[in-house]
Coordinates of N, CA and C in Angstrom, one line a residue:
M15 N 0.8 -1.2 0.0 CA 0.0 0.0 0.0 C 0.9 1.2 0.0
G16 N 0.4 2.3 -0.7 CA 1.2 3.5 -0.7 C 0.9 4.4 0.4
T17 N 1.6 5.5 0.6 CA 1.4 6.4 1.7 C 1.0 7.8 1.1
S18 N 0.5 8.7 1.9 CA 0.0 9.9 1.4 C 1.1 10.8 0.8
G19 N 2.4 10.5 1.2 CA 3.5 11.3 0.7 C 4.0 10.8 -0.6
E20 N 3.5 9.7 -1.1 CA 4.0 9.2 -2.4 C 3.3 9.9 -3.6
S21 N 4.1 10.0 -4.7 CA 3.6 10.5 -5.9 C 2.6 9.6 -6.6
E22 N 1.8 10.1 -7.4 CA 0.9 9.2 -8.2 C 1.7 8.3 -9.1
L23 N 2.8 8.8 -9.5 CA 3.6 7.9 -10.4 C 4.1 6.7 -9.6
K24 N 4.5 6.9 -8.4 CA 5.0 5.7 -7.6 C 3.8 4.8 -7.3
R25 N 2.6 5.4 -6.9 CA 1.4 4.7 -6.6 C 1.0 3.8 -7.8
A26 N 1.1 4.4 -9.0 CA 0.7 3.6 -10.2 C 1.6 2.3 -10.3
R27 N 2.9 2.5 -10.0 CA 3.8 1.3 -10.1 C 3.4 0.3 -9.1
L28 N 3.2 0.7 -7.8 CA 2.8 -0.2 -6.8 C 1.5 -0.9 -7.0
E29 N 0.6 -0.2 -7.6 CA -0.7 -0.8 -7.9 C -0.6 -1.9 -8.9
K30 N 0.4 -1.9 -9.8 CA 0.7 -2.9 -10.7 C 1.7 -4.0 -10.1
N31 N 2.0 -3.8 -8.9 CA 2.9 -4.7 -8.2 C 4.3 -4.9 -8.9
L32 N 4.8 -3.8 -9.4 CA 6.1 -3.8 -10.1 C 7.2 -3.3 -9.3
T33 N 8.3 -3.9 -9.3 CA 9.5 -3.3 -8.7 C 10.1 -2.3 -9.6
L34 N 11.0 -1.5 -9.1 CA 11.6 -0.5 -10.0 C 12.3 -1.2 -11.2
E35 N 12.9 -2.3 -10.9 CA 13.6 -3.0 -12.0 C 12.6 -3.5 -13.1
E36 N 11.5 -4.1 -12.6 CA 10.5 -4.6 -13.5 C 9.8 -3.4 -14.3
A37 N 9.6 -2.3 -13.6 CA 9.0 -1.2 -14.3 C 9.9 -0.6 -15.4
A38 N 11.2 -0.6 -15.1 CA 12.2 -0.1 -16.1 C 12.2 -1.0 -17.3
T39 N 12.2 -2.3 -17.0 CA 12.3 -3.2 -18.1 C 11.0 -3.1 -19.0
E40 N 9.9 -3.0 -18.4 CA 8.6 -2.8 -19.2 C 8.6 -1.5 -20.0
L41 N 9.0 -0.4 -19.3 CA 9.1 0.9 -20.0 C 10.0 0.9 -21.2
N42 N 11.2 0.3 -21.0 CA 12.1 0.2 -22.1 C 11.6 -0.6 -23.3
A43 N 10.8 -1.6 -23.0 CA 10.2 -2.4 -24.0 C 9.2 -1.6 -24.8
I44 N 8.6 -0.6 -24.2 CA 7.6 0.2 -24.9 C 8.3 1.3 -25.7
T45 N 9.4 1.9 -25.1 CA 10.0 3.1 -25.7 C 11.2 2.8 -26.5
G46 N 11.8 1.6 -26.3 CA 13.1 1.3 -26.9 C 14.2 2.0 -26.3
G47 N 14.0 2.6 -25.1 CA 15.0 3.4 -24.4 C 15.9 2.5 -23.5
T48 N 16.7 3.2 -22.6 CA 17.6 2.6 -21.7 C 17.4 3.1 -20.3
S49 N 16.2 3.5 -19.9 CA 15.9 4.0 -18.5 C 16.3 2.9 -17.5
D50 N 16.8 3.4 -16.3 CA 17.2 2.5 -15.3 C 16.4 2.8 -14.0
T51 N 16.7 2.0 -12.9 CA 16.0 2.2 -11.7 C 16.3 3.5 -11.0
S52 N 17.5 4.1 -11.2 CA 17.8 5.4 -10.5 C 17.0 6.5 -11.2
Q53 N 16.8 6.4 -12.5 CA 15.9 7.4 -13.2 C 14.5 7.3 -12.7
L54 N 14.0 6.0 -12.7 CA 12.6 5.9 -12.3 C 12.4 6.4 -10.8
S55 N 13.3 6.1 -10.0 CA 13.2 6.6 -8.6 C 13.2 8.1 -8.5
A56 N 14.1 8.7 -9.3 CA 14.1 10.2 -9.4 C 12.8 10.8 -9.9
W57 N 12.3 10.2 -10.9 CA 11.0 10.6 -11.5 C 9.9 10.5 -10.4
E58 N 9.9 9.4 -9.7 CA 8.8 9.2 -8.7 C 8.9 10.2 -7.6
S59 N 10.1 10.5 -7.2 CA 10.3 11.4 -6.1 C 10.1 12.9 -6.5
G60 N 10.2 13.2 -7.8 CA 10.1 14.5 -8.3 C 11.5 15.2 -8.3
R61 N 12.6 14.5 -8.1 CA 13.9 15.1 -8.2 C 14.2 15.4 -9.6
R62 N 13.6 14.6 -10.6 CA 13.9 14.8 -12.0 C 12.5 14.9 -12.7
R63 N 12.5 15.6 -13.8 CA 11.3 15.7 -14.6 C 11.4 14.6 -15.8
T64 N 10.4 13.9 -16.0 CA 10.4 12.8 -17.0 C 10.3 13.5 -18.4
G65 N 11.1 13.0 -19.4 CA 11.1 13.5 -20.7 C 9.8 13.0 -21.4
L66 N 9.5 13.6 -22.6 CA 8.3 13.4 -23.3 C 8.1 11.9 -23.7
R67 N 9.2 11.3 -24.3 CA 9.1 9.9 -24.7 C 8.7 9.0 -23.6
N68 N 9.4 9.2 -22.5 CA 9.2 8.3 -21.3 C 7.9 8.6 -20.6
R69 N 7.4 9.8 -20.7 CA 6.1 10.1 -20.2 C 5.0 9.3 -21.0
R70 N 5.1 9.3 -22.3 CA 4.2 8.6 -23.1 C 4.3 7.1 -22.8
G71 N 5.5 6.6 -22.6 CA 5.6 5.2 -22.3 C 5.0 4.9 -20.9
L72 N 5.2 5.7 -19.9 CA 4.6 5.4 -18.6 C 3.1 5.6 -18.6
V73 N 2.6 6.5 -19.4 CA 1.1 6.6 -19.5 C 0.6 5.3 -20.1
E74 N 1.3 4.7 -21.1 CA 0.8 3.4 -21.7 C 1.0 2.3 -20.7
L75 N 2.1 2.3 -20.0 CA 2.4 1.2 -19.0 C 1.4 1.2 -17.9
Y76 N 1.1 2.4 -17.3 CA 0.2 2.4 -16.1 C -1.2 2.7 -16.4
G77 N -1.5 3.1 -17.7 CA -2.9 3.3 -18.0 C -3.6 4.5 -17.3
K78 N -2.8 5.5 -17.0 CA -3.3 6.7 -16.3 C -2.9 7.9 -17.1
P79 N -3.6 9.0 -17.0 CA -3.3 10.2 -17.8 C -2.0 10.9 -17.3
S80 N -1.4 11.6 -18.2 CA -0.1 12.3 -17.9 C -0.3 13.3 -16.8
E81 N -1.4 14.1 -16.8 CA -1.6 15.1 -15.8 C -1.7 14.6 -14.4
V82 N -2.1 13.3 -14.3 CA -2.2 12.6 -13.0 C -0.8 12.1 -12.6
L83 N -0.1 11.4 -13.5 CA 1.1 10.7 -13.2 C 2.2 11.7 -12.8
F84 N 2.2 12.9 -13.5 CA 3.4 13.8 -13.4 C 3.0 15.1 -12.7
A85 N 1.9 15.2 -12.0 CA 1.5 16.4 -11.3 C 2.6 16.9 -10.3
H86 N 3.2 15.9 -9.7 CA 4.2 16.3 -8.7 C 5.5 16.9 -9.3
Q87 N 5.7 16.6 -10.6 CA 6.8 17.2 -11.3 C 6.5 18.6 -11.9
D88 N 5.2 18.8 -12.2 CA 4.9 19.9 -13.0 C 4.2 21.0 -12.2
G89 N 4.0 20.8 -10.9 CA 3.3 21.7 -10.1 C 4.1 23.0 -9.8
R90 N 3.5 24.0 -9.3 CA 4.1 25.3 -9.0 C 5.4 25.1 -8.1
N91 N 5.3 24.3 -7.1 CA 6.4 24.2 -6.1 C 7.6 23.5 -6.8
G92 N 7.3 22.5 -7.7 CA 8.3 21.8 -8.4 C 9.1 22.7 -9.3
V93 N 8.4 23.6 -10.0 CA 9.0 24.5 -11.0 C 9.8 25.5 -10.2
A94 N 9.3 26.1 -9.1 CA 10.0 27.1 -8.3 C 11.3 26.5 -7.7
Q95 N 11.2 25.3 -7.3 CA 12.4 24.6 -6.7 C 13.4 24.4 -7.8
A96 N 13.0 24.0 -8.9 CA 14.0 23.7 -10.0 C 14.7 25.0 -10.4
L97 N 13.9 26.2 -10.5 CA 14.5 27.4 -10.8 C 15.5 27.9 -9.8
H98 N 15.2 27.7 -8.5 CA 16.1 28.1 -7.4 C 17.4 27.3 -7.5
Q99 N 17.3 26.0 -7.7 CA 18.4 25.1 -7.8 C 19.3 25.4 -9.0
A100 N 18.7 25.9 -10.0 CA 19.5 26.1 -11.3 C 20.3 27.4 -11.3
Q101 N 20.2 28.2 -10.2 CA 20.9 29.5 -10.2 C 22.4 29.2 -10.2
G102 N 23.2 30.0 -11.0 CA 24.6 29.7 -11.2 C 25.4 30.9 -11.3
M103 N 26.7 30.7 -11.7 CA 27.6 31.8 -11.8 C 27.9 32.1 -13.3
L104 N 27.8 33.4 -13.7 CA 28.0 33.8 -15.1 C 29.5 34.0 -15.4
I105 N 29.9 33.5 -16.5 CA 31.3 33.6 -17.0 C 31.2 34.4 -18.3
T106 N 32.1 35.5 -18.4 CA 32.1 36.4 -19.5 C 33.4 36.4 -20.3
R107 N 34.3 35.6 -20.0 CA 35.6 35.5 -20.8 C 35.8 34.2 -21.4
W108 N 36.3 34.1 -22.6 CA 36.5 32.8 -23.3 C 37.5 31.9 -22.5
A109 N 38.6 32.5 -22.0 CA 39.6 31.7 -21.2 C 38.9 31.1 -20.0
D110 N 38.1 31.8 -19.3 CA 37.4 31.4 -18.1 C 36.4 30.3 -18.5
L111 N 35.7 30.4 -19.6 CA 34.8 29.4 -20.0 C 35.4 28.1 -20.3
V112 N 36.5 28.1 -21.0 CA 37.3 26.8 -21.3 C 37.8 26.2 -20.0
E113 N 38.3 27.1 -19.1 CA 38.8 26.6 -17.8 C 37.7 25.9 -17.0
A114 N 36.5 26.5 -17.0 CA 35.4 26.0 -16.3 C 34.9 24.7 -16.8
M115 N 34.8 24.6 -18.2 CA 34.4 23.3 -18.8 C 35.4 22.2 -18.6
T116 N 36.7 22.6 -18.6 CA 37.8 21.6 -18.3 C 37.7 21.1 -16.9
S117 N 37.4 22.0 -16.0 CA 37.2 21.7 -14.6 C 36.1 20.7 -14.3
V118 N 35.0 20.9 -15.0 CA 33.9 19.9 -14.9 C 34.3 18.5 -15.3
V119 N 35.1 18.5 -16.4 CA 35.6 17.2 -16.9 C 36.5 16.5 -15.9
A120 N 37.4 17.3 -15.3 CA 38.4 16.8 -14.4 C 37.8 16.3 -13.1
G121 N 36.6 16.9 -12.7 CA 36.0 16.5 -11.5 C 35.0 15.4 -11.6
A122 N 34.7 14.9 -12.9 CA 33.7 13.9 -13.1 C 34.3 12.5 -12.5
K123 N 33.4 11.9 -11.7 CA 33.8 10.6 -11.2 C 32.9 9.5 -11.6
Q124 N 31.6 9.8 -11.8 CA 30.6 8.8 -12.2 C 30.1 9.0 -13.6
H125 N 29.7 10.3 -13.9 CA 29.1 10.6 -15.2 C 29.8 11.8 -15.8
L126 N 29.9 11.8 -17.1 CA 30.4 12.9 -17.9 C 29.6 13.0 -19.2
V127 N 28.8 14.0 -19.3 CA 27.9 14.1 -20.5 C 28.3 15.4 -21.2
V128 N 28.5 15.3 -22.5 CA 28.8 16.4 -23.3 C 27.8 16.5 -24.5
A129 N 27.2 17.6 -24.7 CA 26.3 17.8 -25.8 C 26.7 18.9 -26.8
G130 N 26.6 18.6 -28.0 CA 27.0 19.5 -29.1 C 28.0 18.9 -30.1
S131 N 28.0 19.5 -31.3 CA 28.8 19.0 -32.4 C 29.9 20.0 -32.8
R132 N 30.2 21.0 -32.0 CA 31.1 22.0 -32.4 C 32.4 22.1 -31.6
S133 N 32.7 21.2 -30.7 CA 33.8 21.2 -29.8 C 35.1 21.1 -30.7
R134 N 36.1 21.9 -30.3 CA 37.4 21.8 -31.0 C 38.6 22.3 -30.2
E135 N 38.3 22.8 -28.9 CA 39.4 23.3 -28.1 C 40.2 22.1 -27.6
K136 N 41.5 22.2 -27.9 CA 42.4 21.0 -27.7 C 42.5 20.7 -26.2
A137 N 42.7 21.7 -25.3 CA 42.8 21.4 -23.9 C 41.6 20.7 -23.3
Y138 N 40.4 21.2 -23.8 CA 39.1 20.6 -23.4 C 39.0 19.2 -23.8
L139 N 39.2 18.9 -25.1 CA 39.1 17.6 -25.7 C 40.1 16.6 -25.1
D140 N 41.3 17.1 -24.8 CA 42.4 16.3 -24.2 C 42.0 15.9 -22.8
A141 N 41.3 16.9 -22.1 CA 40.9 16.6 -20.7 C 39.8 15.4 -20.7
I142 N 38.9 15.5 -21.7 CA 37.9 14.4 -21.8 C 38.6 13.0 -22.0
E143 N 39.5 13.0 -22.9 CA 40.2 11.8 -23.2 C 41.0 11.3 -22.0
S144 N 41.6 12.2 -21.3 CA 42.3 11.8 -20.1 C 41.4 11.2 -19.0
A145 N 40.2 11.8 -18.9 CA 39.2 11.3 -17.9 C 38.8 9.9 -18.3
V146 N 38.5 9.7 -19.5 CA 38.1 8.4 -20.0 C 39.2 7.4 -19.8
A147 N 40.4 7.7 -20.1 CA 41.5 6.8 -20.0 C 41.8 6.5 -18.5
Q148 N 41.7 7.4 -17.6 CA 42.2 7.2 -16.3 C 41.1 6.7 -15.3
N149 N 39.8 6.8 -15.7 CA 38.8 6.4 -14.8 C 37.9 5.4 -15.6
P150 N 38.2 4.1 -15.5 CA 37.4 3.1 -16.3 C 35.9 3.0 -15.8
D151 N 35.6 3.5 -14.7 CA 34.2 3.4 -14.2 C 33.4 4.6 -14.6
L152 N 34.0 5.6 -15.2 CA 33.3 6.8 -15.6 C 32.5 6.5 -16.8
V153 N 31.2 6.9 -16.8 CA 30.3 6.7 -17.9 C 30.3 8.0 -18.7
H154 N 30.8 7.9 -19.9 CA 30.9 9.1 -20.8 C 29.9 9.0 -21.9
T155 N 29.1 10.1 -22.0 CA 28.1 10.2 -23.0 C 28.4 11.5 -23.9
R156 N 28.4 11.3 -25.2 CA 28.5 12.5 -26.1 C 27.3 12.5 -27.0
V157 N 26.6 13.6 -27.0 CA 25.4 13.7 -27.8 C 25.7 14.6 -28.9
L158 N 25.7 14.1 -30.2 CA 25.9 14.9 -31.4 C 24.6 15.4 -32.0
Y159 N 24.5 16.7 -32.3 CA 23.4 17.1 -33.0 C 23.8 17.4 -34.5
G160 N 23.7 16.3 -35.3 CA 24.2 16.4 -36.6 C 25.7 16.0 -36.5
P161 N 26.3 15.8 -37.7 CA 27.7 15.4 -37.7 C 28.6 16.5 -37.1
P162 N 29.9 16.1 -36.8 CA 30.8 17.1 -36.2 C 31.0 18.3 -37.2
R163 N 31.2 19.4 -36.6 CA 31.4 20.7 -37.3 C 32.9 21.0 -37.6
H164 N 33.7 20.2 -36.9 CA 35.2 20.5 -37.0 C 35.9 19.2 -37.0
P165 N 37.0 19.1 -37.8 CA 37.8 17.9 -37.8 C 38.4 17.5 -36.4
E166 N 38.6 18.5 -35.6 CA 39.2 18.2 -34.2 C 38.2 17.3 -33.4
L167 N 36.9 17.6 -33.6 CA 35.9 16.8 -32.9 C 35.9 15.4 -33.5
A168 N 35.9 15.3 -34.8 CA 35.9 13.9 -35.4 C 37.0 13.1 -35.0
E169 N 38.2 13.7 -34.9 CA 39.4 13.0 -34.5 C 39.3 12.6 -33.0
H170 N 38.7 13.5 -32.2 CA 38.5 13.2 -30.8 C 37.6 12.0 -30.6
L171 N 36.5 11.9 -31.4 CA 35.6 10.8 -31.3 C 36.3 9.4 -31.6
L172 N 37.2 9.5 -32.6 CA 38.0 8.3 -33.0 C 38.9 7.9 -31.8
R173 N 39.5 8.8 -31.2 CA 40.4 8.5 -30.1 C 39.6 7.9 -28.9
L174 N 38.4 8.4 -28.7 CA 37.6 7.8 -27.6 C 37.3 6.3 -27.9
M175 N 37.0 6.1 -29.2 CA 36.7 4.7 -29.6 C 37.9 3.8 -29.4
E176 N 39.1 4.4 -29.6 CA 40.3 3.6 -29.4 C 40.6 3.4 -27.9
L177 N 40.2 4.3 -27.1 CA 40.3 4.1 -25.6 C 39.4 3.1 -25.0
R178 N 38.2 3.1 -25.6 CA 37.1 2.2 -25.1 C 36.3 1.6 -26.2
D179 N 35.9 0.3 -26.0 CA 35.0 -0.3 -27.0 C 33.6 0.0 -26.5
P180 N 32.8 0.7 -27.3 CA 31.4 1.0 -26.9 C 30.6 -0.2 -26.6
A181 N 30.9 -1.3 -27.2 CA 30.1 -2.5 -26.9 C 30.4 -3.2 -25.6
E182 N 31.5 -2.8 -25.0 CA 31.8 -3.5 -23.7 C 31.1 -2.8 -22.5
R183 N 30.8 -3.6 -21.5 CA 30.1 -3.1 -20.3 C 31.0 -3.3 -19.1
R184 N 30.9 -2.4 -18.1 CA 31.6 -2.5 -16.9 C 30.6 -2.4 -15.8
N185 N 30.6 -3.4 -14.9 CA 29.6 -3.4 -13.8 C 28.2 -3.4 -14.4
G186 N 28.1 -4.0 -15.6 CA 26.8 -4.1 -16.2 C 26.3 -2.9 -17.0
V187 N 27.2 -1.9 -17.1 CA 26.8 -0.6 -17.7 C 27.8 -0.3 -18.9
R188 N 27.2 0.2 -20.0 CA 28.0 0.7 -21.1 C 28.6 2.0 -20.7
T189 N 29.9 2.1 -20.8 CA 30.6 3.3 -20.3 C 31.0 4.3 -21.3
L190 N 30.8 4.0 -22.6 CA 31.0 4.9 -23.7 C 29.8 4.9 -24.6
N191 N 29.1 6.1 -24.7 CA 27.9 6.2 -25.5 C 28.0 7.4 -26.3
I192 N 28.1 7.2 -27.6 CA 28.1 8.4 -28.6 C 26.8 8.3 -29.4
G193 N 26.0 9.2 -29.3 CA 24.7 9.2 -30.0 C 24.6 10.4 -30.9
L194 N 24.0 10.1 -32.1 CA 23.8 11.1 -33.1 C 22.3 11.4 -33.2
V195 N 21.9 12.6 -32.9 CA 20.5 13.1 -33.0 C 20.3 13.7 -34.4
D196 N 19.4 13.2 -35.1 CA 19.0 13.8 -36.4 C 18.5 15.2 -36.2
R197 N 19.1 16.2 -36.7 CA 18.8 17.6 -36.4 C 17.3 17.9 -36.7
G198 N 16.9 17.7 -38.0 CA 15.5 18.0 -38.3 C 15.1 19.3 -37.7
E199 N 14.1 19.3 -36.8 CA 13.6 20.5 -36.1 C 14.2 20.6 -34.7
T200 N 15.1 19.7 -34.4 CA 15.7 19.6 -33.0 C 16.8 20.7 -32.9
L201 N 16.7 21.5 -32.0 CA 17.7 22.5 -31.8 C 18.9 21.9 -31.1
E202 N 20.1 22.4 -31.5 CA 21.3 21.8 -30.9 C 21.5 22.3 -29.5
R203 N 22.0 21.4 -28.6 CA 22.2 21.8 -27.2 C 23.7 21.8 -27.0
F204 N 24.2 22.7 -26.1 CA 25.6 22.8 -25.8 C 25.7 22.8 -24.2
F205 N 26.4 21.8 -23.7 CA 26.7 21.8 -22.3 C 27.7 20.6 -22.0
V206 N 28.3 20.8 -20.9 CA 29.1 19.7 -20.3 C 28.7 19.5 -18.9
A207 N 28.4 18.3 -18.4 CA 27.9 18.1 -17.1 C 28.5 16.8 -16.5
S208 N 28.8 16.9 -15.2 CA 29.2 15.7 -14.4 C 28.1 15.5 -13.4
E209 N 28.3 14.6 -12.5 CA 27.3 14.4 -11.4 C 27.3 15.6 -10.4
S210 N 28.3 16.4 -10.4 CA 28.4 17.5 -9.4 C 28.4 18.9 -9.9
Q211 N 28.7 19.1 -11.2 CA 28.8 20.5 -11.8 C 28.5 20.5 -13.3
A212 N 28.1 21.6 -13.8 CA 27.9 21.7 -15.2 C 28.2 23.1 -15.7
V213 N 28.5 23.2 -17.0 CA 28.7 24.5 -17.7 C 27.9 24.5 -18.9
V214 N 27.1 25.6 -19.1 CA 26.3 25.7 -20.3 C 26.9 27.0 -21.1
P215 N 27.5 26.8 -22.2 CA 27.9 28.0 -23.0 C 26.7 28.9 -23.4
L216 N 27.0 30.2 -23.5 CA 25.9 31.2 -23.8 C 26.4 32.0 -25.0
P217 N 25.4 32.6 -25.7 CA 25.8 33.5 -26.8 C 26.7 34.7 -26.2
S218 N 27.6 35.1 -27.0 CA 28.6 36.1 -26.5 C 27.9 37.4 -26.1
L219 N 28.4 38.0 -25.0 CA 27.9 39.3 -24.6 C 28.7 40.4 -25.2
H220 N 29.7 40.1 -26.0 CA 30.6 41.1 -26.6 C 30.5 41.2 -28.1
T221 N 30.1 40.2 -28.8 CA 30.1 40.2 -30.2 C 28.9 39.4 -30.7
A222 N 28.6 39.6 -32.0 CA 27.5 38.8 -32.6 C 27.9 37.4 -32.9
D223 N 29.2 37.2 -32.9 CA 29.7 35.8 -33.3 C 30.1 35.1 -32.1
G224 N 29.9 33.7 -32.2 CA 30.5 32.9 -31.2 C 29.8 32.7 -29.9
F225 N 30.3 31.8 -29.1 CA 29.8 31.5 -27.7 C 31.0 31.6 -26.8
D226 N 31.3 32.8 -26.2 CA 32.4 32.9 -25.4 C 32.0 33.2 -23.9
C227 N 30.8 33.0 -23.6 CA 30.3 33.2 -22.3 C 29.6 31.9 -21.8
G228 N 29.2 31.9 -20.6 CA 28.6 30.7 -20.1 C 28.1 30.8 -18.7
I229 N 27.4 29.8 -18.2 CA 27.0 29.8 -16.8 C 27.4 28.5 -16.1
V230 N 27.9 28.6 -14.9 CA 28.3 27.4 -14.2 C 27.2 27.0 -13.2
L231 N 26.8 25.8 -13.3 CA 25.7 25.3 -12.5 C 26.1 24.3 -11.4
G232 N 25.4 24.2 -10.3 CA 25.8 23.3 -9.2 C 25.2 21.9 -9.4
C233 N 25.2 21.2 -8.3 CA 25.0 19.7 -8.3 C 23.6 19.4 -8.8
A234 N 22.5 20.0 -8.3 CA 21.2 19.7 -8.7 C 20.9 19.9 -10.2
A235 N 21.3 21.0 -10.7 CA 21.1 21.3 -12.1 C 22.0 20.4 -13.0
A236 N 23.2 20.1 -12.5 CA 24.1 19.3 -13.3 C 23.6 17.9 -13.4
A237 N 23.0 17.4 -12.3 CA 22.4 16.0 -12.4 C 21.3 16.0 -13.4
G238 N 20.5 17.1 -13.4 CA 19.4 17.2 -14.4 C 19.9 17.2 -15.8
L239 N 21.1 17.8 -16.1 CA 21.6 17.8 -17.4 C 22.2 16.5 -17.8
V240 N 22.8 15.8 -16.8 CA 23.2 14.4 -17.1 C 22.1 13.6 -17.5
H241 N 21.0 13.7 -16.8 CA 19.8 12.9 -17.2 C 19.3 13.4 -18.6
H242 N 19.3 14.7 -18.9 CA 18.9 15.2 -20.2 C 19.7 14.6 -21.3
G243 N 21.0 14.6 -21.1 CA 21.9 14.0 -22.1 C 21.8 12.6 -22.3
R244 N 21.6 11.8 -21.3 CA 21.4 10.4 -21.4 C 20.2 10.0 -22.2
E245 N 19.1 10.8 -21.9 CA 17.8 10.6 -22.6 C 18.0 10.9 -24.1
A246 N 18.7 12.1 -24.4 CA 18.9 12.5 -25.7 C 19.7 11.5 -26.5
C247 N 20.8 11.0 -25.9 CA 21.6 10.0 -26.5 C 20.8 8.7 -26.8
A248 N 20.0 8.3 -25.9 CA 19.2 7.1 -26.1 C 18.2 7.2 -27.2
A249 N 17.8 8.4 -27.4 CA 16.8 8.7 -28.5 C 17.4 8.8 -29.8
G250 N 18.8 9.0 -29.9 CA 19.4 9.2 -31.1 C 20.0 7.8 -31.7
R251 N 20.8 7.9 -32.7 CA 21.4 6.7 -33.3 C 22.8 6.5 -32.6
L252 N 22.9 5.3 -32.0 CA 24.1 5.0 -31.3 C 25.2 4.7 -32.3
L253 N 26.4 5.4 -32.2 CA 27.6 5.1 -33.0 C 28.4 4.1 -32.2
G254 N 28.3 2.8 -32.7 CA 28.9 1.8 -31.9 C 30.2 1.2 -32.3
T255 N 30.7 1.7 -33.5 CA 32.0 1.3 -34.0 C 32.8 2.4 -34.5
I256 N 34.1 2.2 -34.7 CA 35.0 3.2 -35.3 C 34.5 3.5 -36.7
R257 N 34.1 2.6 -37.4 CA 33.6 2.8 -38.8 C 32.4 3.8 -38.8
D258 N 31.5 3.6 -37.8 CA 30.4 4.6 -37.7 C 30.9 6.0 -37.6
V259 N 31.9 6.2 -36.8 CA 32.5 7.6 -36.6 C 33.2 8.0 -37.9
R260 N 34.0 7.1 -38.4 CA 34.8 7.5 -39.6 C 33.8 7.9 -40.8
D261 N 32.7 7.3 -40.8 CA 31.7 7.5 -41.9 C 31.0 8.9 -41.8
L262 N 31.1 9.5 -40.6 CA 30.4 10.8 -40.4 C 31.1 11.9 -41.3
P263 N 30.3 12.6 -42.0 CA 30.8 13.8 -42.7 C 31.2 14.9 -41.7
V264 N 32.2 15.7 -42.0 CA 32.5 16.8 -41.2 C 31.9 18.1 -41.8
R265 N 31.0 18.7 -41.1 CA 30.3 19.9 -41.7 C 31.0 21.1 -41.1
H266 N 31.6 21.9 -42.0 CA 32.3 23.1 -41.5 C 31.3 24.2 -41.3
G267 N 31.5 25.0 -40.2 CA 30.6 26.1 -40.0 C 29.7 25.9 -38.9

């Protein structure tokens, strides 16, 4: 039996007598995704908001409307708390932005998620490769929005493939995930996030060209971006071999 403090999402799972593991398995069978027990638990508690694809899957799984299952995530208190937790520090210099992004990479212990197809800063890309090489338990996810825009990024992806086989799993988890999202009408995202910190590049405050500013976010927002990136990667096309990466065209600009 559920308690009054439980969300309708959790109550729906308990009504079907499903464990978190069983619910994740059934949800992934519906969506074709890779959701796990930690994500389901975060959704049920309201610590994370469920993405659109998984919302549809959970509506189908539990047979209840979206406005009931996710009221605890979408209510006024939930939105206000998310805005409060997302407050961060503004960076307005290019050198500081690269340093902050590299710091996020160096501090990653469990998850490192990078979104975007335009990376080319050597120090930043080198830091990612060092983190992957030195921490075999680190789960690294790169979400590409269309093919790489620079040869430096294409070469970086190949080096990642040489460092780790994406098909291999450690402790039952795939630790290298490179996903390609078909742009279509999907807007490109730019961020780097670990389990404890994140940096989101912003349009320049100094010129009409480039992204030389950004915002540094703390643990709660960073964890949300990790979740965002993992869902985006799972929804895209997984690049599982070196040949998949080599076959990508490099789009300049």
